[in-house]
Coordinates of C-alpha atoms in Angstrom, one line a residue:
M12 CA -33.4 -16.5 26.1
T13 CA -34.7 -12.7 25.2
D14 CA -33.5 -10.8 22.3
D15 CA -31.5 -8.6 25.0
A16 CA -29.7 -11.7 26.5
N17 CA -29.0 -13.1 23.4
R18 CA -27.5 -9.6 22.4
Q19 CA -25.6 -9.7 25.6
L20 CA -24.3 -13.0 25.0
R21 CA -23.1 -12.3 21.3
L22 CA -21.2 -8.7 22.7
A23 CA -19.6 -10.6 25.2
I24 CA -18.5 -13.2 22.6
Y25 CA -17.2 -10.5 20.1
A26 CA -15.4 -9.1 23.1
L27 CA -13.6 -12.4 23.8
L28 CA -12.6 -13.1 20.1
I29 CA -11.2 -9.5 19.5
A30 CA -9.6 -9.2 22.8
V31 CA -7.6 -12.7 21.9
S32 CA -6.9 -11.4 18.9
V33 CA -5.4 -8.1 19.9
G34 CA -3.4 -9.9 22.6
T35 CA -1.8 -11.8 20.0
I36 CA -0.9 -9.3 17.8
I37 CA 0.6 -7.0 21.0
G38 CA 2.7 -10.2 22.0
R39 CA 3.8 -10.5 18.4
I40 CA 4.7 -6.9 18.2
G41 CA 6.9 -7.6 21.8
Q42 CA 8.6 -10.3 20.1
M43 CA 10.2 -8.3 17.3
R44 CA 13.8 -9.2 16.5
A45 CA 14.0 -8.4 12.8
D46 CA 17.3 -8.5 11.2
H47 CA 19.0 -10.7 14.2
G48 CA 17.5 -7.9 16.9
K49 CA 19.4 -5.0 15.2
H50 CA 16.3 -3.1 14.6
P51 CA 12.4 -3.6 14.9
F52 CA 11.9 -2.9 11.2
M53 CA 11.1 -5.9 9.1
S54 CA 11.7 -4.8 5.4
A55 CA 12.6 -2.3 3.2
N56 CA 8.8 -1.3 2.9
D57 CA 8.5 -0.4 6.5
R58 CA 11.8 0.8 7.2
S59 CA 11.4 3.5 4.2
R60 CA 8.4 5.0 6.2
W61 CA 10.4 4.6 9.5
T62 CA 13.3 6.6 8.0
T63 CA 10.8 9.7 7.0
I64 CA 9.3 9.7 10.4
R65 CA 12.5 9.7 12.2
S66 CA 14.2 12.5 9.8
L67 CA 10.9 14.7 10.2
V68 CA 11.2 15.0 14.2
D69 CA 15.0 14.2 14.4
H70 CA 16.6 16.3 11.8
G71 CA 13.8 18.6 10.6
T72 CA 13.8 17.4 7.1
F73 CA 12.1 14.7 4.8
A74 CA 15.5 13.9 3.5
I75 CA 16.6 10.8 4.7
D76 CA 20.5 11.1 4.5
D77 CA 21.4 11.5 7.9
V78 CA 19.3 9.0 8.9
I79 CA 20.0 6.1 6.4
A80 CA 24.0 6.7 6.8
D81 CA 23.5 4.1 9.6
R82 CA 23.0 1.2 7.2
R83 CA 20.9 -0.8 9.2
W84 CA 18.3 2.0 8.5
D85 CA 18.8 2.2 4.4
S86 CA 16.2 0.5 2.2
I87 CA 15.7 0.2 -1.2
D88 CA 12.4 2.0 -1.1
K89 CA 14.1 5.5 -1.8
V90 CA 14.2 8.2 -4.5
Y91 CA 17.2 10.6 -5.1
H92 CA 16.3 14.2 -6.2
V93 CA 16.9 17.7 -5.8
G94 CA 15.5 19.4 -2.8
A95 CA 14.4 22.7 -1.5
D96 CA 18.1 23.4 -0.5
G97 CA 19.4 22.9 -3.9
K98 CA 21.0 20.0 -3.4
R99 CA 20.5 15.8 -4.2
H100 CA 19.1 14.1 -1.1
Y101 CA 17.6 10.7 -0.7
Y102 CA 14.0 10.4 -0.1
S103 CA 11.5 7.7 1.1
S104 CA 9.7 6.7 -2.1
K105 CA 6.5 6.3 -0.3
P106 CA 3.9 8.9 -0.1
P107 CA 4.3 11.4 3.0
L108 CA 0.9 11.8 3.9
L109 CA 1.4 8.9 6.4
A110 CA 4.7 9.6 7.7
V111 CA 3.6 13.3 8.3
L112 CA 0.7 12.1 11.0
L113 CA 3.1 9.5 12.3
A114 CA 5.8 11.9 12.7
G115 CA 3.2 14.2 14.8
E116 CA 2.4 10.7 17.0
Y117 CA 6.4 10.2 17.4
W118 CA 6.9 13.7 18.6
V119 CA 4.7 13.1 21.0
V120 CA 6.1 9.9 22.3
K121 CA 9.9 11.6 22.3
S122 CA 8.4 14.5 24.1
V123 CA 6.6 12.8 27.1
M124 CA 8.9 9.9 27.6
G125 CA 12.2 11.1 26.1
L126 CA 12.6 8.2 24.0
S127 CA 14.2 8.6 20.2
L128 CA 13.8 6.2 17.5
G129 CA 17.8 6.7 17.5
S130 CA 18.7 5.5 20.6
Y131 CA 15.4 3.4 21.5
P132 CA 14.3 2.1 18.5
F133 CA 12.4 -1.1 19.6
Y134 CA 10.8 1.0 22.4
V135 CA 9.5 3.8 20.4
A136 CA 8.7 1.4 17.4
R137 CA 6.5 -1.1 19.6
I138 CA 4.7 1.8 21.3
M139 CA 3.8 3.3 17.8
L140 CA 2.8 0.1 16.5
V141 CA 0.4 -0.6 19.1
I142 CA -1.1 3.1 19.1
T143 CA -1.5 3.2 15.5
N144 CA -2.2 -0.3 14.3
V145 CA -4.1 -2.0 17.2
G146 CA -5.8 1.4 17.9
L147 CA -7.0 1.2 14.0
L148 CA -7.8 -2.5 14.0
L149 CA -10.0 -1.7 17.4
V150 CA -11.9 1.1 15.4
M151 CA -12.5 -1.6 12.2
F152 CA -13.6 -4.1 14.8
A153 CA -16.5 -2.0 16.4
S154 CA -17.3 -0.8 13.1
L155 CA -17.9 -4.2 12.0
V156 CA -19.3 -5.2 15.0
S157 CA -22.1 -2.4 15.0
L158 CA -22.4 -3.6 11.0
V159 CA -23.0 -7.4 12.0
E160 CA -25.5 -6.4 14.6
R161 CA -27.7 -4.3 12.0
Y162 CA -27.6 -6.7 9.1
G163 CA -26.9 -9.8 10.2
R164 CA -29.8 -12.7 10.9
S165 CA -28.4 -15.1 13.1
D166 CA -26.2 -15.5 16.1
W167 CA -23.8 -18.0 14.6
G168 CA -23.5 -15.8 11.5
K169 CA -22.4 -12.8 13.2
I170 CA -20.3 -14.6 15.4
F171 CA -18.3 -16.4 12.4
V172 CA -17.9 -12.7 10.5
I173 CA -16.1 -11.3 13.6
A174 CA -14.3 -14.5 14.3
S175 CA -13.5 -14.4 10.4
A176 CA -12.0 -10.9 10.7
A177 CA -10.1 -11.7 14.1
F178 CA -8.2 -14.1 12.8
A179 CA -8.7 -15.0 9.2
T180 CA -7.5 -12.1 7.4
F181 CA -3.9 -10.5 6.7
L182 CA -4.9 -7.4 8.1
T183 CA -4.1 -8.6 11.7
T184 CA -1.1 -10.3 10.2
F185 CA 0.2 -7.1 9.0
A186 CA -0.7 -5.4 12.4
I187 CA 2.7 -5.8 13.9
T188 CA 4.7 -3.8 11.3
L189 CA 4.1 0.0 9.8
N190 CA 2.0 -0.2 6.4
N191 CA -0.4 1.7 4.2
H192 CA -2.7 -1.3 3.4
L193 CA -4.1 -1.6 6.9
I194 CA -4.9 1.7 7.3
A195 CA -6.3 1.8 3.9
A196 CA -8.5 -0.9 4.9
V197 CA -9.5 0.7 8.3
A198 CA -10.8 3.6 6.1
A199 CA -12.5 1.5 3.5
M200 CA -14.3 -0.4 6.4
L201 CA -15.7 3.1 8.1
A202 CA -16.3 4.7 4.7
I203 CA -18.8 1.4 3.6
D204 CA -20.4 1.5 7.0
F205 CA -20.8 5.2 6.8
A206 CA -22.7 4.6 3.3
L207 CA -24.5 1.5 4.0
R208 CA -26.4 3.9 6.9
I209 CA -27.0 6.4 4.1
W210 CA -27.8 3.5 1.5
I211 CA -29.7 0.7 3.5
D212 CA -30.8 2.4 6.5
G213 CA -32.2 5.5 4.7
R214 CA -30.4 8.3 7.4
R215 CA -29.5 11.6 5.4
E216 CA -27.4 13.6 8.5
S217 CA -24.6 15.5 6.8
W218 CA -22.0 13.9 9.2
L219 CA -22.3 10.6 7.2
F220 CA -21.6 12.0 4.0
F221 CA -18.9 13.9 5.5
G222 CA -17.4 10.7 7.2
A223 CA -18.2 8.9 3.7
G224 CA -16.1 10.9 1.6
L225 CA -13.3 11.9 4.3
M226 CA -12.6 7.8 4.7
A227 CA -13.0 7.0 0.8
A228 CA -10.4 9.5 0.1
F229 CA -8.3 8.4 3.2
A230 CA -8.2 5.0 1.8
A231 CA -7.2 6.3 -1.6
A232 CA -4.4 8.6 -0.3
N233 CA -2.9 5.6 1.5
D234 CA -3.6 2.7 -1.3
L235 CA -3.9 4.1 -4.7
P236 CA -6.3 1.4 -6.3
A237 CA -9.1 2.4 -3.4
F238 CA -9.4 5.6 -5.5
S239 CA -11.9 3.5 -7.4
L240 CA -13.8 3.2 -4.1
F241 CA -13.5 6.8 -3.8
G242 CA -15.0 7.0 -7.5
I243 CA -17.6 4.6 -7.4
L244 CA -18.8 5.2 -3.7
G245 CA -19.2 8.9 -4.4
L246 CA -21.2 8.0 -7.5
A247 CA -23.8 6.1 -5.6
L248 CA -24.0 8.9 -2.8
L249 CA -24.4 11.4 -5.3
I250 CA -27.3 9.5 -6.5
Q251 CA -28.8 9.0 -3.4
S252 CA -28.5 12.6 -2.1
P253 CA -26.7 15.2 -4.7
S254 CA -27.3 18.0 -2.2
K255 CA -25.7 16.1 0.8
T256 CA -23.0 14.9 -1.4
L257 CA -21.8 17.9 -2.7
L258 CA -22.4 19.9 0.6
A259 CA -21.1 17.4 2.9
G260 CA -19.0 14.6 1.3
V261 CA -17.2 16.6 -1.1
P262 CA -15.7 19.0 1.8
G263 CA -14.6 15.8 3.7
A264 CA -13.0 14.7 0.5
L265 CA -11.0 17.5 -0.3
I266 CA -9.6 17.9 3.1
I267 CA -7.5 14.5 2.3
A268 CA -7.0 15.8 -1.1
A269 CA -5.4 19.0 -0.1
A270 CA -3.4 17.1 2.6
S271 CA -2.3 14.5 0.3
F272 CA -1.2 17.0 -2.3
G273 CA 0.1 19.4 0.3
T274 CA 2.3 16.7 2.1
T275 CA 3.7 15.4 -1.4
Y276 CA 4.8 19.1 -2.5
W277 CA 6.1 19.9 0.9
A278 CA 8.2 16.6 0.8
H279 CA 9.3 16.4 -3.0
G280 CA 8.6 20.1 -4.2
S281 CA 6.5 18.3 -6.8
W282 CA 2.7 17.8 -6.9
K283 CA 3.4 14.3 -8.4
P284 CA 4.3 11.5 -6.4
P285 CA 7.6 9.7 -6.5
Y286 CA 6.4 7.1 -8.6
A287 CA 5.4 9.1 -11.5
H288 CA 9.1 10.8 -11.5
R289 CA 10.4 7.6 -13.7
S290 CA 11.5 9.1 -17.2
D291 CA 13.3 12.3 -18.7
G292 CA 12.4 15.7 -17.8
P293 CA 11.8 18.5 -20.5
A294 CA 14.8 19.3 -23.0
I295 CA 16.9 22.3 -22.2
A296 CA 18.9 22.2 -25.3
Q297 CA 19.4 20.2 -28.6
L298 CA 22.8 19.7 -30.6
D299 CA 21.7 19.8 -34.2
A300 CA 22.7 16.6 -36.5
Q301 CA 26.1 18.2 -37.6
A302 CA 27.3 18.7 -33.8
A303 CA 25.6 15.8 -32.5
G304 CA 27.6 13.4 -35.1
D305 CA 30.7 14.4 -34.2
A306 CA 29.7 14.8 -30.3
A307 CA 28.3 11.0 -30.0
S308 CA 31.8 9.3 -30.6
E309 CA 33.4 11.1 -27.8
L310 CA 30.4 10.5 -25.6
N311 CA 30.8 6.8 -26.2
D312 CA 33.9 7.2 -25.0
A313 CA 32.9 8.6 -21.8
K314 CA 34.1 12.0 -22.5
V315 CA 32.3 15.5 -22.4
P316 CA 32.5 17.2 -25.8
T317 CA 32.9 21.0 -26.3
A318 CA 29.8 21.3 -28.3
V319 CA 28.1 19.8 -24.9
R320 CA 29.9 22.0 -22.8
S321 CA 28.5 24.9 -25.0
A322 CA 25.2 23.8 -24.7
F323 CA 25.1 23.9 -20.9
A324 CA 26.9 27.5 -21.2
E325 CA 24.2 28.8 -23.1
Q326 CA 21.9 28.0 -20.4
G327 CA 23.7 29.7 -17.4
I328 CA 25.3 26.0 -16.4
T329 CA 29.1 25.8 -15.9
L330 CA 30.1 21.9 -15.7
S331 CA 33.1 21.1 -13.6
E332 CA 36.4 19.5 -15.2
T333 CA 35.2 16.0 -14.3
P334 CA 31.9 15.2 -14.5
E335 CA 30.7 11.6 -14.6
L336 CA 29.5 10.3 -17.7
Q337 CA 27.1 6.8 -18.4
V338 CA 26.9 5.4 -21.6
R339 CA 23.4 3.5 -21.8
A340 CA 24.0 2.3 -25.7
A341 CA 21.0 0.0 -25.4
D342 CA 18.5 3.2 -25.3
D343 CA 20.9 5.6 -27.4
R344 CA 21.3 8.0 -24.2
W345 CA 23.7 9.0 -21.7
V346 CA 24.0 10.0 -18.2
L347 CA 25.9 13.0 -17.1
D348 CA 26.2 13.7 -13.5
D349 CA 28.6 16.4 -12.2
P350 CA 28.8 16.0 -8.5
V351 CA 30.8 19.5 -8.3
V352 CA 27.3 21.2 -9.8
D353 CA 25.3 18.6 -7.9
R354 CA 23.1 18.1 -11.0
R355 CA 22.3 15.1 -13.2
W356 CA 21.0 15.3 -16.8
A357 CA 19.9 12.8 -19.7
L358 CA 21.4 13.3 -23.4
Q359 CA 19.3 11.4 -25.7
K360 CA 19.8 10.5 -29.4
V361 CA 16.5 12.2 -31.0
D362 CA 16.5 11.6 -35.0
D363 CA 19.8 12.9 -36.0
G364 CA 20.3 15.2 -33.0
I365 CA 21.1 14.9 -29.6
E366 CA 18.9 16.4 -26.8
I367 CA 19.8 17.7 -23.4
R368 CA 17.0 17.0 -20.9
S369 CA 16.7 17.8 -17.3
W370 CA 16.8 14.6 -14.9
D371 CA 13.6 13.6 -13.5
R372 CA 14.2 10.0 -13.1
W373 CA 14.3 9.6 -9.6
Y374 CA 14.7 5.9 -8.9
D375 CA 18.0 5.7 -11.0
Y376 CA 20.8 6.4 -9.1
A377 CA 24.2 5.0 -8.2
D378 CA 23.3 2.1 -5.8
T379 CA 19.5 1.8 -7.3
Y380 CA 17.8 -1.8 -6.7
W381 CA 15.2 -0.7 -9.6
R382 CA 17.1 -0.5 -12.4
E383 CA 16.8 -3.5 -15.2
G384 CA 19.4 -6.1 -14.5
V385 CA 19.5 -5.5 -10.7
K386 CA 16.3 -6.6 -9.6
K387 CA 16.2 -10.3 -9.1
G388 CA 13.3 -12.8 -7.5
V389 CA 9.9 -12.0 -7.5
D390 CA 10.7 -8.3 -8.2
L391 CA 11.5 -9.5 -11.7
G392 CA 7.9 -9.9 -12.4
E393 CA 5.5 -12.7 -14.1
Q394 CA 6.0 -13.2 -17.5
S395 CA 2.7 -14.4 -17.9
R396 CA -0.8 -12.3 -17.2
L397 CA -2.8 -15.9 -17.2
T398 CA -0.2 -17.1 -14.9
Y399 CA 0.0 -13.9 -12.7
A400 CA -3.8 -14.1 -12.6
F401 CA -4.0 -17.7 -11.2
H402 CA -1.4 -17.0 -8.8
M403 CA -3.3 -14.0 -7.6
L404 CA -6.3 -15.7 -7.1
L405 CA -5.8 -19.4 -6.7
G406 CA -1.7 -20.2 -6.7
H407 CA 1.0 -19.5 -4.1
H408 CA -0.3 -15.6 -3.5
G409 CA -4.1 -16.8 -4.3
V410 CA -7.0 -14.5 -2.2
F411 CA -8.9 -17.8 -2.3
S412 CA -6.1 -20.7 -1.8
L413 CA -4.4 -18.9 1.5
T414 CA -7.9 -17.7 2.4
P415 CA -10.5 -19.6 1.4
I416 CA -13.2 -17.8 3.7
W417 CA -13.8 -15.5 0.6
I418 CA -15.3 -18.1 -1.1
L419 CA -18.0 -17.7 1.1
S420 CA -18.0 -13.9 0.1
V421 CA -18.4 -14.9 -3.3
I422 CA -21.7 -16.7 -2.2
G423 CA -23.0 -14.1 -0.1
G424 CA -22.6 -11.4 -3.0
V425 CA -24.6 -13.9 -5.5
M426 CA -27.1 -14.3 -2.7
L427 CA -27.3 -10.5 -2.3
L428 CA -27.3 -10.1 -6.4
R429 CA -30.6 -12.5 -6.2
S430 CA -32.2 -10.7 -3.2
E431 CA -35.4 -8.8 -3.6
D432 CA -33.5 -5.8 -2.0
R433 CA -32.6 -3.4 -5.0
H434 CA -30.6 -1.5 -2.0
W435 CA -28.3 -4.6 -1.3
R436 CA -28.2 -5.6 -4.8
D437 CA -26.6 -2.3 -5.7
V438 CA -24.0 -3.0 -2.5
A439 CA -23.1 -6.4 -3.8
I440 CA -22.6 -5.0 -7.8
L441 CA -20.3 -2.1 -5.9
V442 CA -18.1 -4.8 -4.1
A443 CA -18.2 -7.0 -7.1
T444 CA -17.1 -4.3 -9.4
L445 CA -14.5 -2.8 -7.1
T446 CA -12.7 -6.3 -6.7
I447 CA -13.0 -7.3 -10.6
V448 CA -11.5 -4.0 -11.4
C449 CA -8.5 -4.3 -8.9
I450 CA -7.9 -7.6 -10.1
L451 CA -7.6 -6.6 -14.2
F452 CA -5.5 -3.5 -13.1
Y453 CA -3.0 -5.5 -11.5
T454 CA -3.2 -8.1 -14.1
F455 CA -2.8 -5.8 -16.8
R456 CA 0.3 -3.8 -15.3
P457 CA 3.6 -3.8 -16.9
L458 CA 5.9 -6.7 -16.5
K459 CA 7.6 -5.1 -13.7
D460 CA 5.0 -4.7 -11.4
R461 CA 3.7 -7.9 -12.1
N462 CA 5.2 -8.9 -8.8
Y463 CA 2.7 -10.3 -6.2
G464 CA 3.6 -7.1 -4.1
G465 CA 7.5 -8.2 -3.9
V466 CA 8.3 -10.7 -0.7
C467 CA 5.0 -10.7 1.1
S468 CA 2.9 -13.5 2.9
G469 CA -0.1 -12.5 0.6
F470 CA -1.4 -10.3 -2.2
R471 CA -1.3 -7.1 -0.2
W472 CA -2.8 -4.7 -3.1
L473 CA -5.9 -6.5 -2.8
F474 CA -5.8 -6.0 1.6
W475 CA -8.0 -2.9 1.5
L476 CA -10.8 -4.7 -0.2
I477 CA -11.0 -7.1 2.9
P478 CA -13.7 -5.1 5.1
L479 CA -16.2 -5.1 1.8
W480 CA -15.9 -8.9 1.6
L481 CA -16.4 -9.3 5.4
V482 CA -19.8 -7.3 4.6
M483 CA -20.5 -9.7 1.5
L484 CA -19.3 -13.0 4.3
Q485 CA -22.3 -12.0 6.2
P486 CA -25.4 -13.4 4.3
A487 CA -23.5 -16.5 3.6
A488 CA -23.0 -16.8 7.4
D489 CA -26.2 -16.9 7.8
W490 CA -27.1 -19.1 5.2
C491 CA -24.5 -21.6 6.8
A492 CA -26.2 -21.1 10.2
Q493 CA -28.9 -22.8 9.2
R494 CA -27.2 -26.0 8.0
R495 CA -24.8 -28.0 10.1
W496 CA -22.8 -29.5 7.5
M497 CA -22.1 -25.9 5.8
R498 CA -21.3 -24.6 9.4
W499 CA -18.6 -27.3 9.6
T500 CA -17.4 -26.4 6.1
A501 CA -17.6 -22.6 6.7
T502 CA -15.3 -23.7 10.2
I503 CA -12.9 -25.5 8.1
L504 CA -12.5 -22.7 5.4
L505 CA -12.0 -20.5 8.7
A506 CA -9.6 -22.5 10.1
I507 CA -7.1 -23.0 6.8
S508 CA -7.3 -18.8 6.4
A509 CA -6.6 -18.4 9.9
A510 CA -3.6 -20.9 9.5
S511 CA -2.6 -19.0 6.7
A512 CA -2.6 -15.6 8.2
A513 CA -0.6 -17.0 11.3
Y514 CA 1.9 -18.9 9.2
P515 CA 4.0 -15.7 9.0
A516 CA 2.9 -14.2 12.2
L517 CA 6.3 -12.8 13.1
N518 CA 7.0 -11.2 9.9
P519 CA 4.4 -10.0 7.0
W520 CA 7.2 -9.5 4.9
S521 CA 7.7 -13.2 3.9
H522 CA 6.3 -15.4 1.2
P523 CA 3.3 -17.5 1.8
W524 CA 3.2 -20.9 2.8
I525 CA 2.1 -22.1 -0.6
Y526 CA 4.9 -20.4 -2.1
R527 CA 7.8 -21.9 0.3
Y528 CA 6.2 -25.1 -0.5
L529 CA 6.4 -24.8 -4.4
Q530 CA 10.1 -23.8 -4.0
Y531 CA 10.8 -26.8 -2.0
L532 CA 9.2 -29.0 -4.6
G533 CA 10.8 -27.5 -7.0
W534 CA 8.2 -25.9 -9.0
L535 CA 9.6 -22.3 -8.7

């Protein structure tokens, strides 16, 4: 068979694998029956994003109060703060850039088809998920096909990589729900594709640098750990061609930076994202030692002392007759909430005095889930960092235990590190560095953040790395192609990975099969 005929056959097999994968995803989207069929949203995570999309188009605001008045739309992933109108509102805690982009899509669907999320949530959500998630997956598959055709060395190895992408990763699992991880992964796929054309193929067209900068920044905007890709890839391209990186790559990145920071300010009136608002704001007044001593006892009795009212009055703030006072004895502080003024403040013991501070704890509100003593289950965090790292890699949320095809990616990376091609060695170092940095980053997070991504079918915070691991998979797949026993071994690893990805097929926001089995055994 000629090389051209071989290529045509491979492309036909790629198309068949991708068609089956996409057809399965579309079928699963059509079967959505979350929350007993009341709405098509599967978790607090995706529901938080949908509330912003609906609120922007249907109500013209980022505030989601009117949407979550229907409790079926409510989510624990929200914050509470003063809006542009001077009043306090609820907002999604998710970065707003993605919601703004999808609000544009929803506006088109609503305008053309006359369907709203409020009246027809199932129809609209399904339409948008097919357009967005399936469309993006097709872009990723197309990029990966181009990549394996350029760099693969065997027919079997090329087909194996495409089959792995189509069936054996959690990106297809998460294609039935609105999430940032799939979008970040597709952006990372395009960024590495553009970079390899520059790095390996020696091309120097400006559009490749622009695309690499744009996509690496977009990956970071959707998944914060992907900022490591943006930084390291940017440095690598700067070494390759300083002028093209600065003149084409940097402008691409600046577009995303402006959009990300701009939409955050537009939504929240702050350049900082919601997760950065977890502590008290600046002090606006202070009671000296004598006044503080007298005031403390009254504050502990949930009364607002005259000295405190006077301190507020000096700042031009007149408290109502019946403000609410919460005593936080464990932290030597009090929370003053005045529903009439529609403001909240923190009163904190400092040395012998008391500081009155503006409120900047956006996750701390009346019915918040994120306060200590309220969180439960996996959200409490893993006490041991060693245990956390184990379960992240080899345990109940393990990258290698759930999807063992990545063992071959490790082998492929080692093969590239030992190759004579300096450029491929550099690529392997880049992927290994990014992976290790992210693993260490999450391992050494505070206790509250060591929660495996909440109720989730895999360790989702590493999903954006999947395209890079697929690149590392290619040389190992080519190596397996030369040995019958290795082909069988690789196929078994693919089958186990595909089973793990298929297990939560109708709701990715559920625990992995290993986690559930350990629960059944009573080990968790």
